[in-house]
Short mmCIF file of C-alpha atoms and ligand atoms in Angstrom, two decimals:
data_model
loop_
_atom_site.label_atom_id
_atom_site.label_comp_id
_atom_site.label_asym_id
_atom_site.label_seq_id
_atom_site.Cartn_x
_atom_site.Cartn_y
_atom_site.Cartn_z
CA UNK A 1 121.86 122.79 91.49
CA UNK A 2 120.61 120.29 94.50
CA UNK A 3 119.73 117.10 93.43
CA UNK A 4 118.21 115.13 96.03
CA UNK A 5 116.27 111.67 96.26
CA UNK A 6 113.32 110.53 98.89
CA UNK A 7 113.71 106.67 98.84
CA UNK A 8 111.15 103.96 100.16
CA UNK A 9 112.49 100.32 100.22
CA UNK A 10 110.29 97.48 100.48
CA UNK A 11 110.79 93.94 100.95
CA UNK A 12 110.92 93.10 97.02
CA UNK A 13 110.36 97.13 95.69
CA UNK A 14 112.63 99.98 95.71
CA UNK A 15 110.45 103.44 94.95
CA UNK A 16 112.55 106.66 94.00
CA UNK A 17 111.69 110.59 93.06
CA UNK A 18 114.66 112.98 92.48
CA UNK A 19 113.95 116.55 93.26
CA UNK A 20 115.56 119.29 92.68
CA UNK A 21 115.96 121.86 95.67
CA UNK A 22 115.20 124.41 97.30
CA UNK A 23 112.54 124.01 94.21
CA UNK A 24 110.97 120.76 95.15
CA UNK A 25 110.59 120.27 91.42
CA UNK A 26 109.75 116.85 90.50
CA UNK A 27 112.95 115.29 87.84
CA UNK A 28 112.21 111.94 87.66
CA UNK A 29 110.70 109.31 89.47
CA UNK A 30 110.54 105.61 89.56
CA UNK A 31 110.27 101.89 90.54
CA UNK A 32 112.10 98.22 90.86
CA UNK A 33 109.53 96.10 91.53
CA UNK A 34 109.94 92.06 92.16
CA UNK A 35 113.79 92.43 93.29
CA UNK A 36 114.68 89.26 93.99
CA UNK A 37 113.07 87.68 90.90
CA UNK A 38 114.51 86.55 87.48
CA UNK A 39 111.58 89.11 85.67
CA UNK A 40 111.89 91.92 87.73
CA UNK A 41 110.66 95.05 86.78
CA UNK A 42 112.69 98.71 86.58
CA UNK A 43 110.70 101.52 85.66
CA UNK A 44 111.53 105.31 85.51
CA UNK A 45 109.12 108.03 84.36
CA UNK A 46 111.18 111.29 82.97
CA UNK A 47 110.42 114.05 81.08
CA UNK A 48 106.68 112.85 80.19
CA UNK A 49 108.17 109.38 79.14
CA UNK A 50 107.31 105.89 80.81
CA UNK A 51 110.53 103.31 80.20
CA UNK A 52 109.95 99.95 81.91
CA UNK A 53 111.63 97.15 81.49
CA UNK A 54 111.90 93.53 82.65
CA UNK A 55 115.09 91.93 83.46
CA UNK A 56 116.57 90.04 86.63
CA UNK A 57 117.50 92.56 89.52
CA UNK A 58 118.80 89.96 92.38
CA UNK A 59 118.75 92.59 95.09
CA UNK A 60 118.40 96.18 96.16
CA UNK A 61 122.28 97.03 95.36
CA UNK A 62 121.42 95.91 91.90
CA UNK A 63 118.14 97.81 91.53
CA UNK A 64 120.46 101.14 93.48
CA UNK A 65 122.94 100.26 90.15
CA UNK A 66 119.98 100.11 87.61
CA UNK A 67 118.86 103.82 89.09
CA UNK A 68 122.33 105.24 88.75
CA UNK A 69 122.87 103.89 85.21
CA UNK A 70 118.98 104.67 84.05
CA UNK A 71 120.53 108.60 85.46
CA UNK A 72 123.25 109.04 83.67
CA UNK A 73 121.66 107.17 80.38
CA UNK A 74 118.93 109.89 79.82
CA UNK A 75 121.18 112.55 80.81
CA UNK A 76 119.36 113.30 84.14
CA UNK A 77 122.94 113.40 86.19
CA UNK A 78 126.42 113.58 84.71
CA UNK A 79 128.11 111.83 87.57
CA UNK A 80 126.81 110.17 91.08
CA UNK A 81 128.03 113.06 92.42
CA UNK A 82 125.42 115.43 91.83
CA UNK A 83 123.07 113.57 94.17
CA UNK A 84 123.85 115.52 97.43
CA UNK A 85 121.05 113.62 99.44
CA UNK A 86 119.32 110.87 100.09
CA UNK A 87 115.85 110.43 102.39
CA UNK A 88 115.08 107.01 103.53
CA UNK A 89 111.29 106.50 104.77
CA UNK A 90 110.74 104.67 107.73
CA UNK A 91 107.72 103.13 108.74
CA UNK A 92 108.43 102.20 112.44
CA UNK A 93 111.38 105.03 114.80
CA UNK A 94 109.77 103.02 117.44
CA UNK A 95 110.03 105.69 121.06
CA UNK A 96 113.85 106.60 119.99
CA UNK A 97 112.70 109.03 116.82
CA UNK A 98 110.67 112.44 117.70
CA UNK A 99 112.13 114.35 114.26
CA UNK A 100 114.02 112.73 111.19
CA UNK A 101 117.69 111.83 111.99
CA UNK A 102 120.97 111.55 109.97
CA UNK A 103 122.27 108.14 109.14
CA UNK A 104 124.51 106.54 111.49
CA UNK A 105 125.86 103.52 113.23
CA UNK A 106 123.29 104.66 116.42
CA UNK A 107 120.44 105.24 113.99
CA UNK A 108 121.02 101.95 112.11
CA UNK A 109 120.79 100.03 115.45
CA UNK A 110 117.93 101.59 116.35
CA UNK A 111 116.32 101.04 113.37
CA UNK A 112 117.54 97.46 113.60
CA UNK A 113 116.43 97.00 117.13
CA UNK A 114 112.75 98.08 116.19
CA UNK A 115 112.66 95.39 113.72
CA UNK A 116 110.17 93.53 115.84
CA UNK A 117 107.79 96.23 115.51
CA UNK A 118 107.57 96.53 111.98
CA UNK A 119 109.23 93.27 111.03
CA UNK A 120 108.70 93.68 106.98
CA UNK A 121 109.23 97.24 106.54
CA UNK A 122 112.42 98.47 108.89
CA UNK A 123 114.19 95.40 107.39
CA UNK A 124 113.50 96.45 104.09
CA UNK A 125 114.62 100.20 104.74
CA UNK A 126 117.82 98.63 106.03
CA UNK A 127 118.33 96.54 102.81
CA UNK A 128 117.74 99.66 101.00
CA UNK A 129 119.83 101.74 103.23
CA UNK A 130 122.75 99.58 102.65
CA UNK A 131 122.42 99.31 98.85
CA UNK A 132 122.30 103.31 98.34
CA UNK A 133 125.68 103.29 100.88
CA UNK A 134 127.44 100.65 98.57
CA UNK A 135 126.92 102.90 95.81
CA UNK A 136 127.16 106.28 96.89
CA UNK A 137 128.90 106.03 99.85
CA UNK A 138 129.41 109.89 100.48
CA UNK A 139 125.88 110.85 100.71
CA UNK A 140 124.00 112.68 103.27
CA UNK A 141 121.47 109.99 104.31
CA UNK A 142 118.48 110.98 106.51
CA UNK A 143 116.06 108.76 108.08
CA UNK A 144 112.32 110.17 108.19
CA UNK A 145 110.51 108.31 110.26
CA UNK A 146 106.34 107.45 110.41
CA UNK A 147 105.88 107.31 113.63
CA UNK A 148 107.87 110.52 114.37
CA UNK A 149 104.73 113.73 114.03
CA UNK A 150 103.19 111.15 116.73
CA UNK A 151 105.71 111.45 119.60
CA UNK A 152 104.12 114.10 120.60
CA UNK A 153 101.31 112.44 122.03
CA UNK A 154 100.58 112.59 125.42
CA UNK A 155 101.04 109.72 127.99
CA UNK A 156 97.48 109.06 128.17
CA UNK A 157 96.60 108.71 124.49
CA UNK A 158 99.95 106.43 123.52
CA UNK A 159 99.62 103.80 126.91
CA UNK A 160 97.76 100.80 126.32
CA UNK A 161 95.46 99.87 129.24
CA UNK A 162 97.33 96.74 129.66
CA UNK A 163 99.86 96.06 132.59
CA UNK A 164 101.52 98.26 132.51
CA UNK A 165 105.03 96.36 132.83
CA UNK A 166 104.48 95.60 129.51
CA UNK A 167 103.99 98.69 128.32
CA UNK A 168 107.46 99.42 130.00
CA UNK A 169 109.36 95.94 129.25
CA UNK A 170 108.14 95.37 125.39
CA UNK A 171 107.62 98.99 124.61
CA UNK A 172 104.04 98.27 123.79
CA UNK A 173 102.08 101.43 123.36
CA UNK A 174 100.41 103.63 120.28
CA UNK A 175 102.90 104.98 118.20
CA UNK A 176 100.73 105.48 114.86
CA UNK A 177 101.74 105.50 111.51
CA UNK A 178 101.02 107.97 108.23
CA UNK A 179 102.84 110.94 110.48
CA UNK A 180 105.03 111.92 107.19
CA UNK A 181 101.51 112.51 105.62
CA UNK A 182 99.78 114.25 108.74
CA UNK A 183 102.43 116.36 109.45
CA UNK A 184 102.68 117.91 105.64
CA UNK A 185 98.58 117.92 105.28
CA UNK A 186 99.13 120.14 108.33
CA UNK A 187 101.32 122.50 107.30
CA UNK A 188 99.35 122.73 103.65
CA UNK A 189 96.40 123.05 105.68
CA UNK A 190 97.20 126.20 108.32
CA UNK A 191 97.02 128.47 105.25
CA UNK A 192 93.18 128.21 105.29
CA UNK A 193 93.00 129.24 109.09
CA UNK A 194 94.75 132.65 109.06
CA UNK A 195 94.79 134.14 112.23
CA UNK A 196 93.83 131.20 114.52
CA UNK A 197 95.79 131.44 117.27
CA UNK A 198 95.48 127.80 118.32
CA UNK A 199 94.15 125.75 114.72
CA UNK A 200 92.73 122.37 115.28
CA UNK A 201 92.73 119.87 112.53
CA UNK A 202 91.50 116.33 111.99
CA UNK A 203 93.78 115.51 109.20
CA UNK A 204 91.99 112.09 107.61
CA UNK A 205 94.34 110.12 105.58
CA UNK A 206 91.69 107.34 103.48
CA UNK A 207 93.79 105.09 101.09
CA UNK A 208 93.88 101.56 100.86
CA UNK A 209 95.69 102.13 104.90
CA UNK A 210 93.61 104.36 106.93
CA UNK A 211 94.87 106.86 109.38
CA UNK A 212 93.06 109.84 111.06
CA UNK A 213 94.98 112.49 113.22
CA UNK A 214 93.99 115.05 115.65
CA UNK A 215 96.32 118.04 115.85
CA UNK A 216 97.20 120.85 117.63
CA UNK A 217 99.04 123.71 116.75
CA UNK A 218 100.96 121.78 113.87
CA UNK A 219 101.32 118.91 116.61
CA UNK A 220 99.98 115.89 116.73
CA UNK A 221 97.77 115.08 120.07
CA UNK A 222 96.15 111.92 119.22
CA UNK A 223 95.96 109.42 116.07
CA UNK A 224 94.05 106.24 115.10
CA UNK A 225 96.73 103.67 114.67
CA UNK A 226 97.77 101.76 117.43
CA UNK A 227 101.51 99.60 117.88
CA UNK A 228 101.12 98.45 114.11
CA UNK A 229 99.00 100.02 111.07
CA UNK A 230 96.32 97.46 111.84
CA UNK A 231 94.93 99.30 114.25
CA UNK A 232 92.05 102.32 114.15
CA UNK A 233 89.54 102.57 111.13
CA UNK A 234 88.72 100.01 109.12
CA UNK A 235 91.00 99.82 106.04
CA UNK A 236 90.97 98.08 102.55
CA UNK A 237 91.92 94.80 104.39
CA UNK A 238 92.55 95.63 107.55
CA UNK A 239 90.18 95.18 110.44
CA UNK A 240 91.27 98.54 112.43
CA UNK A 241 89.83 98.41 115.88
CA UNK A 242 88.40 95.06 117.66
CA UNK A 243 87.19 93.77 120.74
CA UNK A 244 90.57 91.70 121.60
CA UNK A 245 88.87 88.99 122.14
CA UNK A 246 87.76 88.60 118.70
CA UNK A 247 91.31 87.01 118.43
CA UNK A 248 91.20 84.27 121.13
CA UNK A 249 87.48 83.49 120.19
CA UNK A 250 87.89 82.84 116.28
CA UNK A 251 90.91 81.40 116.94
CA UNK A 252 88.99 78.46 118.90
CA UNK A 253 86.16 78.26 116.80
CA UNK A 254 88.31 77.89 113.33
CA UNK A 255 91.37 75.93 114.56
CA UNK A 256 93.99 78.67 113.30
CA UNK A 257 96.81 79.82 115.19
CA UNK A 258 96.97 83.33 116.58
CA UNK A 259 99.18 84.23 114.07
CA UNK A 260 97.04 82.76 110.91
CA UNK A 261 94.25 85.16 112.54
CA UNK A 262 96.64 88.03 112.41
CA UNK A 263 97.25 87.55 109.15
CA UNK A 264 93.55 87.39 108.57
CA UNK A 265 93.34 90.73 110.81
CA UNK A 266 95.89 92.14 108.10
CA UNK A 267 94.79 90.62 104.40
CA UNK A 268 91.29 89.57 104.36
CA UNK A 269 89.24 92.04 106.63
CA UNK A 270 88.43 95.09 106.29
CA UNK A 271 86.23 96.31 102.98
CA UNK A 272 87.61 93.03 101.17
CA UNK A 273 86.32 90.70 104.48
CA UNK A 274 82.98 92.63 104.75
CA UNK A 275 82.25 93.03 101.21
CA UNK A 276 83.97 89.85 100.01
CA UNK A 277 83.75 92.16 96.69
CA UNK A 278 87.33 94.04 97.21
CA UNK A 279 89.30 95.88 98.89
CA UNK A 280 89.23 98.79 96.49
CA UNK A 281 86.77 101.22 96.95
CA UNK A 282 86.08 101.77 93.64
CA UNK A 283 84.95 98.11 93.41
CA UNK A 284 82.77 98.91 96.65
CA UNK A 285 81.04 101.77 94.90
CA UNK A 286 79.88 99.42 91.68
CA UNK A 287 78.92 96.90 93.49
CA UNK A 288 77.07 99.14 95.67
CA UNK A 289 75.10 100.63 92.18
CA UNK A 290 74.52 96.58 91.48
CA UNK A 291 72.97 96.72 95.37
CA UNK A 292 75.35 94.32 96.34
CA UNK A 293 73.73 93.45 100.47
CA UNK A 294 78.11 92.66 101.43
CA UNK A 295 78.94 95.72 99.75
CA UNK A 296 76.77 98.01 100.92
CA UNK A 297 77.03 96.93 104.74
CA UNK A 298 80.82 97.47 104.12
CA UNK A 299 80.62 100.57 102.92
CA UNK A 300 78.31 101.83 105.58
CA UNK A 301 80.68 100.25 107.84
CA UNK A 302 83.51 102.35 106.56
CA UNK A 303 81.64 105.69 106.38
CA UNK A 304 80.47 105.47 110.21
CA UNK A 305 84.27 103.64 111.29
CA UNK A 306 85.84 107.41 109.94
CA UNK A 307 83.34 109.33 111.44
CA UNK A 308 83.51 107.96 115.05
CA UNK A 309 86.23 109.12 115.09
CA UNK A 310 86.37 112.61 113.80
CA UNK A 311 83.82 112.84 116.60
CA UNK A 312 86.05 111.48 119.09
CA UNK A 313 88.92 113.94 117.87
CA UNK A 314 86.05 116.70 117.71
CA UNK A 315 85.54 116.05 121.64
CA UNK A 316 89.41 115.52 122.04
CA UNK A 317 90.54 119.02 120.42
CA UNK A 318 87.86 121.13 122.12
CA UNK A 319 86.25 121.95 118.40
CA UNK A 320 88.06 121.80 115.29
CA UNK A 321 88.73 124.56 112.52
CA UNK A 322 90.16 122.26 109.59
CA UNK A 323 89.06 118.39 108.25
CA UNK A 324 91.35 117.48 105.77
CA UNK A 325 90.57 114.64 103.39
CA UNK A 326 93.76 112.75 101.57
CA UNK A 327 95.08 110.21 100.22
CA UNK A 328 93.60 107.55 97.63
CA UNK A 329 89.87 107.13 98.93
CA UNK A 330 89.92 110.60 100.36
CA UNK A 331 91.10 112.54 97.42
CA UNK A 332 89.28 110.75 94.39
CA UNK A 333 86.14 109.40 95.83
CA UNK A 334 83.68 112.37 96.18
CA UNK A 335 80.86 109.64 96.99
CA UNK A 336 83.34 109.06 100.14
CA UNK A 337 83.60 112.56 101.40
CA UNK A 338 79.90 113.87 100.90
CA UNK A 339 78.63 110.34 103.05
CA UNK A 340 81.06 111.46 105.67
CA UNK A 341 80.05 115.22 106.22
CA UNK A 342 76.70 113.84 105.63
CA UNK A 343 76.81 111.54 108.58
CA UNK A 344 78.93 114.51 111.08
CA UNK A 345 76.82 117.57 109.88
CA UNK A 346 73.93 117.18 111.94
CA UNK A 347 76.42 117.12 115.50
CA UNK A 348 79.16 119.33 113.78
CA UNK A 349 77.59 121.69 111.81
CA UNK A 350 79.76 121.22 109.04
CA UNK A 351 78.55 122.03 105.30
CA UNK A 352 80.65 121.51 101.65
CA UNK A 353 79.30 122.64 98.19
CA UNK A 354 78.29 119.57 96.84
CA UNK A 355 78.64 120.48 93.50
CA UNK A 356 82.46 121.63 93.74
CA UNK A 357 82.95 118.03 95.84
CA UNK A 358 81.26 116.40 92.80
CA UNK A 359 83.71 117.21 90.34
CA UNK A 360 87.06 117.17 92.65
CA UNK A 361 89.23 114.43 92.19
CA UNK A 362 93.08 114.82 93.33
CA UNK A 363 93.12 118.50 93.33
CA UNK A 364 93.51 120.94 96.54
CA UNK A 365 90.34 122.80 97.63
CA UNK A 366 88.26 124.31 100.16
CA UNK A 367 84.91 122.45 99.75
CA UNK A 368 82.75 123.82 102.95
CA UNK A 369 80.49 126.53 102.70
CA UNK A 370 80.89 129.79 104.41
CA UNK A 371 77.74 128.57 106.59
CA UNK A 372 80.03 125.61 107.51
CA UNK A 373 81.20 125.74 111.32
CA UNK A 374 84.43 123.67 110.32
CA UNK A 375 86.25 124.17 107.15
CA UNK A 376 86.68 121.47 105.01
CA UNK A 377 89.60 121.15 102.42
CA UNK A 378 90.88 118.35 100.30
CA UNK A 379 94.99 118.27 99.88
CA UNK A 380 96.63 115.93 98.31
CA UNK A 381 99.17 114.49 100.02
CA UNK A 382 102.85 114.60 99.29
CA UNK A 383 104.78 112.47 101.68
CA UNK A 384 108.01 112.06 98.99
CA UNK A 385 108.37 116.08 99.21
CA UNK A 386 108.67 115.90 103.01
CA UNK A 387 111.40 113.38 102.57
CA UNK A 388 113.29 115.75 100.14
CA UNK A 389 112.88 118.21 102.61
CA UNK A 390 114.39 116.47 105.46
CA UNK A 391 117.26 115.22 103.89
CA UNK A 392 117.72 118.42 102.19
CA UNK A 393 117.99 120.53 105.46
CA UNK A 394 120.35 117.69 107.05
CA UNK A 395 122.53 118.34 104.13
CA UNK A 396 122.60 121.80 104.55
CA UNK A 397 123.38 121.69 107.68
CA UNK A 398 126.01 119.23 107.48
CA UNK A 399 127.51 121.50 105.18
CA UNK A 400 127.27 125.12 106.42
P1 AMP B 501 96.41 104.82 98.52
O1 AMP B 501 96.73 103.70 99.46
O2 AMP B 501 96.40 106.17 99.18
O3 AMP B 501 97.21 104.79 97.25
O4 AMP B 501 94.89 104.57 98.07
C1 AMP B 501 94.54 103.49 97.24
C2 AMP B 501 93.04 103.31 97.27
O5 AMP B 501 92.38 104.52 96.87
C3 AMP B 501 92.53 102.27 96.30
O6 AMP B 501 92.60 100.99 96.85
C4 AMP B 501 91.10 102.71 96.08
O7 AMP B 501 90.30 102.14 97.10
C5 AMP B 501 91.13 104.20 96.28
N1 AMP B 501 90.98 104.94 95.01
C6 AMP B 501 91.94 105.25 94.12
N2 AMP B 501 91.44 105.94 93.07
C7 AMP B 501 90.12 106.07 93.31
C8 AMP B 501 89.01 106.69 92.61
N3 AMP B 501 89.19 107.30 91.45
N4 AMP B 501 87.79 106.62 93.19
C9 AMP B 501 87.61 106.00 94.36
N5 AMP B 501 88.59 105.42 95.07
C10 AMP B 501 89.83 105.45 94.56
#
């Protein structure tokens, strides 16, 4: 039996779900949140039971510890042992990282090096990283990157129209993000296009981050985020795409520093900034029934943000066969997906069964009609699975 673990360290969290393979079966899966803190919080959902508890964990070795022993308590694993992988997510493989890639000193540099591109998250994966080494030192560890489904982008749709020496010298350029997410909601989705020779998807990833991806034959040819996840459609409280001059211009009428701004860009735009309700849709949609004037505007805002660009990607893949809708927004707010195909179906021809929509929360379907010109299907996403997956195959390979 093949016991293997997709891992995603934050800066003060450490999320885990063991698998067993070739299965993918779920065994258990889990949380340390606050590390760092005097109260932080270890949780670990097994067999239909919920154990949290609150006690100091200092750093991610600690919370690594605190898994192990939480394994072997309930009887999940007899001895560390039986762990044969390990798959680390990465948010940012900067231009290095076209596929997922087995721990080493060259990966960990590059990781390390790329640290200015995603200063809180690579640093984090590196803190986690190291912990799960301390303790099991032996393991296969894979890095599976978000950027990585995006390398295959063109030239044209990852350079910046900036000089271009900086594109060059600071590696400035699109490299998206949500690619883990896009690249599995592509593979679910191909089963519903059976005998397309070339199947185009626009693969629409709505949680509280918002990524949409055009791709082509399983690859991706275009996506919505830019250098950083602020970039593309709006998000919960993220602006997505400005004017760049927005930046200098409330910069000199407020007094902050370009870097106060960014942080504004990041934590207090998007539906939150707009609505100044929340940044949770669900919060949108009540305040909307209260006819909240913020709330409304934002969501309106949000609706036609997404479908710019599926028209964009429309025009950009020569037609499409397959929209997918995931994640959060996308796969629990049928309110969200009916104003989107109502807003596209006049240019696109598209069509879902409202009724089935209605009802559909977090559960895989084909919603269009067989009138529709482009299918429609919601899939939930699965990004820990792909990281099972990866590490999975590295240790097979490692080992054959
Ligand atoms: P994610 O980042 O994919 O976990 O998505 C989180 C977001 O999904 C939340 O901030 C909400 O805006 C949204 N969401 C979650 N559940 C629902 C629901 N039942 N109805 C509408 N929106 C939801």
């Amino acid at each position: 039996m093949a016991k293997v673990m997709a891992v995603n360290a934050g800066s003060s969290s450490l999320k885990f779900k063991l698998y067993e393979m070739p299965e993918e079966k779920v065994i258990c899966s889990g949380n340390a949140e606050r590390i760092g803190h005097e109260d932080a919080i270890f949780g670990i959902k097994y067999n239909g039971e919920n154990d949290k508890k609150v006690l100091p964990i200092l750093d991610h070795a600690r919370a690594v510890e605190l898994l192990v022993e939480a394994l072997i308590e309930k009887g999940i694993i007899k001895s560390m042992d039986e762990i044969i992988a390990l798959g680390h997510r990465i948010v940012q493989g900067g231009k290095y990282f076209s596929h997922s890639e087995l721990f080493n000193k060259d990966t960990e540099d590059k990781i390390e090096s790329l640290i200015p591109l995603a200063p809180l998250h690579n640093k984090a994966h590196l803190v986690g990283f190291r912990a799960f080494k301390k303790i099991l030192p032996n393991v296969t560890s894979v890095a599976v990157f978000d950027t990585a489904f995006h390398q295959s982008m063109e030239e044209q749709d990852y350079v910046f129209p900036i000089p271009y020496e900086y594109t060059v010298k600071y590696d400035c350029r699109r490299y998206g993000a949500h690619g883990t997410s896009h690249q599995y909601l592509a593979e679910k989705g191909a089963k519903y296009l059976p005998g397309i020779k070339h199947p185009r998807i626009i693969s629409c990833h709505i949680g509280s981050g918002a990524s949409i991806t055009a791709i082509k034959d399983g690859k991706c040819v275009a996506t919505s985020m830019g250098l950083t996840p602020l970039g593309g459609i709006m998000m919960g409280t993220r602006t997505g795409d400005l004017d760049p001059s927005v930046m200098n211009y409330l910069c000199k009428c407020t007094g902050k520093s370009v870097e106060e701004m960014y942080q504004i860009f990041n934590k207090q735009s998007g539906l939150l900034g707009v609505s100044e309700v929340s940044n949770d849709s669900r919060d949108i949609a009540a305040a909307c029934e209260a006819k909240n004037p913020k709330a409304l505007l934002a969501d309106k805002l949000f609706i036609r943000r997404v479908c710019d660009y599926i028209g964009q990607y429309f025009v950009r893949l020569g037609g499409a066969d397959l929209i997918i809708f995931s994640a959060g927004i996308g796969e629990n707010s049928p309110e969200f997906r009916q104003k989107v195909i109502d807003e596209i179906a006049p240019a696109l021809g598209v069509e879902i069964d409202r009724e089935l929509n209605k009802g559909l929360r977090g559960k895989e379907a084909l919603l269009s009609t067989p009138n529709s010109k482009i299918k429609v299907a919601l899939i939930p996403t699965d990004e820990e699975v792909m990281l099972a997956r990866d590490a999975y195959k590295a240790y097979l390979e490692e080992h054959k």
